[in-house]
mmCIF file of C-alpha atoms in Angstrom:
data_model
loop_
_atom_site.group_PDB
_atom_site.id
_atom_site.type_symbol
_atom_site.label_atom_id
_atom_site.label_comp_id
_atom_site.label_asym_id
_atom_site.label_seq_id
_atom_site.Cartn_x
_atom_site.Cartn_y
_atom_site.Cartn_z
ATOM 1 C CA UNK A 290 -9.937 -0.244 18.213
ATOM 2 C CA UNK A 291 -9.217 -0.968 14.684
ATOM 3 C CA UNK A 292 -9.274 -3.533 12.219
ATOM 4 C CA UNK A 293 -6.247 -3.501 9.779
ATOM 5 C CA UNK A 294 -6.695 -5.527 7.065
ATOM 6 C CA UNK A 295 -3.119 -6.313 4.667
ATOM 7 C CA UNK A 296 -3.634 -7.594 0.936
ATOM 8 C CA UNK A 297 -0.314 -8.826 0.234
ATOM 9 C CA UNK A 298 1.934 -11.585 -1.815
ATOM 10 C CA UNK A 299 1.837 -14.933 -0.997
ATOM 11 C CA UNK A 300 5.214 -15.673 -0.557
ATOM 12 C CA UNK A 301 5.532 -12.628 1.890
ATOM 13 C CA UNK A 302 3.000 -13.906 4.555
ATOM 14 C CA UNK A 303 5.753 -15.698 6.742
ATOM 15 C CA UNK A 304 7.815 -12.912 6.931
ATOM 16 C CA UNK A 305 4.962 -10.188 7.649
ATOM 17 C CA UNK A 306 2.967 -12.142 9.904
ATOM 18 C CA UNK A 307 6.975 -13.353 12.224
ATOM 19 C CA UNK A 308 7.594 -9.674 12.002
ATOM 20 C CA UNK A 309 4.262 -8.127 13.637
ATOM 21 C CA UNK A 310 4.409 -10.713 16.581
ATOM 22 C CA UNK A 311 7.299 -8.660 17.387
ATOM 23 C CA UNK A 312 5.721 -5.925 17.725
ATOM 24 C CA UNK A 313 3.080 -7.260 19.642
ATOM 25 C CA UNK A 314 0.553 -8.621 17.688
ATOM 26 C CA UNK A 315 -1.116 -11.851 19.204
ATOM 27 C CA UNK A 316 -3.954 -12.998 16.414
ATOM 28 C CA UNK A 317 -4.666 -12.332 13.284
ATOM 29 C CA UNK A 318 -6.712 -14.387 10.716
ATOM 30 C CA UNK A 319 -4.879 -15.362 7.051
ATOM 31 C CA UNK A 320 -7.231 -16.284 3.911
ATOM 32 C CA UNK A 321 -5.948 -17.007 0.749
ATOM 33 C CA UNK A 322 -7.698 -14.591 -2.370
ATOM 34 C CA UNK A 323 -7.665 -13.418 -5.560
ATOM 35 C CA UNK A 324 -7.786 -10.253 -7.110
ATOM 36 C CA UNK A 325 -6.497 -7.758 -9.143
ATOM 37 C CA UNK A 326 -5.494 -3.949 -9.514
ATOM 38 C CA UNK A 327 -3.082 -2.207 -11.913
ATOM 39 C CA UNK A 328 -1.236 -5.627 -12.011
ATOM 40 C CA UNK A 329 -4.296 -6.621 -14.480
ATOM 41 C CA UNK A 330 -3.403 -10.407 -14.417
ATOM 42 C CA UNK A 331 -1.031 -12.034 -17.120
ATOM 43 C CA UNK A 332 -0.768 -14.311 -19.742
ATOM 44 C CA UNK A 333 0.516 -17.903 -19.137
ATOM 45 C CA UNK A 334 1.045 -20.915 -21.656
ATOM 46 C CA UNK A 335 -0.671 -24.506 -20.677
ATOM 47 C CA UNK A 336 -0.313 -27.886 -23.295
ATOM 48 C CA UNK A 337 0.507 -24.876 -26.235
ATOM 49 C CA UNK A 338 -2.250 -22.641 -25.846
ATOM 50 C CA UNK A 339 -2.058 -19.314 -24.204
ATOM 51 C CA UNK A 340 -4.910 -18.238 -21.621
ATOM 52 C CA UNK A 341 -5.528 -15.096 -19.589
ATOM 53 C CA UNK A 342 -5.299 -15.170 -15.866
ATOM 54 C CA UNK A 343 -7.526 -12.187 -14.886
ATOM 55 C CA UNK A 344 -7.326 -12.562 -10.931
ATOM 56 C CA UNK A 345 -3.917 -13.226 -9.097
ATOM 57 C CA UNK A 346 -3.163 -14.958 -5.463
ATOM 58 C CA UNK A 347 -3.237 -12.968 -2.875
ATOM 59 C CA UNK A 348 -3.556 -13.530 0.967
ATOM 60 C CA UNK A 349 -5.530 -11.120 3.021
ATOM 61 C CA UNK A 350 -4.526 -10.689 6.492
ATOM 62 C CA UNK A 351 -6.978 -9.293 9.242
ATOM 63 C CA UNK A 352 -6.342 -8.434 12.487
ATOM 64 C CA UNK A 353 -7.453 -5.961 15.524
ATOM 65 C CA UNK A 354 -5.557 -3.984 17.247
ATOM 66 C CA UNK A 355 -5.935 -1.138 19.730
ATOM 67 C CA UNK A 356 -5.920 2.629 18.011
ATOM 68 C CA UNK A 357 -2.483 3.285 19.477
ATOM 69 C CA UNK A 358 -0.849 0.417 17.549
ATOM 70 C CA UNK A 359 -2.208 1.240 14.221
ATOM 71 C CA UNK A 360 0.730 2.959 12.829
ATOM 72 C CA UNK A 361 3.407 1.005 14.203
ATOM 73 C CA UNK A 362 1.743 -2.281 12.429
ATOM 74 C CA UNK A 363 1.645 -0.370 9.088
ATOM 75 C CA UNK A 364 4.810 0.340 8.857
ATOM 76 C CA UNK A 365 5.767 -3.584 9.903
ATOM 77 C CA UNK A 366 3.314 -4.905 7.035
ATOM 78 C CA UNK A 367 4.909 -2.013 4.551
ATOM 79 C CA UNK A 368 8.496 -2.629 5.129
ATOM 80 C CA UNK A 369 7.685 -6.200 5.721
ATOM 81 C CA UNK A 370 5.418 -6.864 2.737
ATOM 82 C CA UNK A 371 7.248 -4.100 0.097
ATOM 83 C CA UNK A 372 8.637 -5.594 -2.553
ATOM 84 C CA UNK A 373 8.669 -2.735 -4.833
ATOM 85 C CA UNK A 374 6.915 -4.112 -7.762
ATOM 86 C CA UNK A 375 3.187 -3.782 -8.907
ATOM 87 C CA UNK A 376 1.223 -6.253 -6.665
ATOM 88 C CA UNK A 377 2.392 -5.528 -3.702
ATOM 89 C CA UNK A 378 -0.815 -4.846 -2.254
ATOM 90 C CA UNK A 379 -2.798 -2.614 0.094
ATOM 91 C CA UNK A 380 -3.920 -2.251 3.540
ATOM 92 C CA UNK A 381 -7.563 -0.982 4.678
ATOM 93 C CA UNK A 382 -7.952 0.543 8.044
ATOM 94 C CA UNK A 383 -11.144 -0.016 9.588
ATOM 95 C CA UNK A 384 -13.536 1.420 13.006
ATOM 96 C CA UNK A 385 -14.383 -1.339 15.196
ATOM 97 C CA UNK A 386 -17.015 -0.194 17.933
ATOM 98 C CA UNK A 387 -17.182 -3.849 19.681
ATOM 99 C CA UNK A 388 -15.460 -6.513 19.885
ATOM 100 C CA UNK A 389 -17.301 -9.726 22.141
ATOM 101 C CA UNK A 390 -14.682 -13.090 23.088
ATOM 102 C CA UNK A 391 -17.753 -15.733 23.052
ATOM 103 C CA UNK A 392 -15.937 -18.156 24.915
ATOM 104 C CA UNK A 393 -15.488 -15.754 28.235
ATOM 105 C CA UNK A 394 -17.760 -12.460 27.264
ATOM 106 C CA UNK A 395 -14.887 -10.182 27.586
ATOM 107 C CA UNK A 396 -15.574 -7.046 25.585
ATOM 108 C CA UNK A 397 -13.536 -4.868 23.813
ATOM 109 C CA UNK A 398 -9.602 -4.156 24.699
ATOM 110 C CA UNK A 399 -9.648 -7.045 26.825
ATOM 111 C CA UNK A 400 -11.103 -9.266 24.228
ATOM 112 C CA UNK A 401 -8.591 -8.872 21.949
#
């Protein structure tokens, strides 16, 4: 099992998160967050005075999924997700070694 989390653009989410229920993907957890990479932020104007907005919106999207599926949900989120400007985001793919449903005990494969 792995856990796949997807920094992307806001106004992507719908699109990514319709797209990988089609390929099978039944839960997933969305939190909105800042950051920043080689974007570096921008400059925006409020009331006349200019200010520096260091960290940008983001949503991170996590999810589990079984090893064999890890590939085919990158590509979704990266075609999905691309925009092809800076910002677009990353993904992190992580080693889960257990995963525990609380409400039934089901371990693993069947708990997700």
């Amino acid at each position: 099992m792995k856990k796949i989390e997807a920094i992307i653009k806001p106004f992507r989410l719908e699109d990514v998160r319709l797209a990988l229920q089609e390929v099978g993907v039944v839960g997933m957890t969305i939190t909105e967050v800042k950051g920043f990479g080689r974007q570096k932020g921008h400059t925006e104007m409020y009331r006349g005075a200019e200010y520096q907005v260091d960290f940008l919106p983001k949503v991170k999207i996590e999810m589990i999924v079984n090893s064999d599926d890890v590939e085919r949900c990158i590509d979704v989120i990266t075609n999905t997700a691309r925009t092809g400007k800076v910002g677009d985001g990353k993904i992190f793919v992580i080693d889960v070694d257990r995963v525990v449903r609380i409400r039934t005990g089901e371990e693993n494969n069947e708990a997700i």
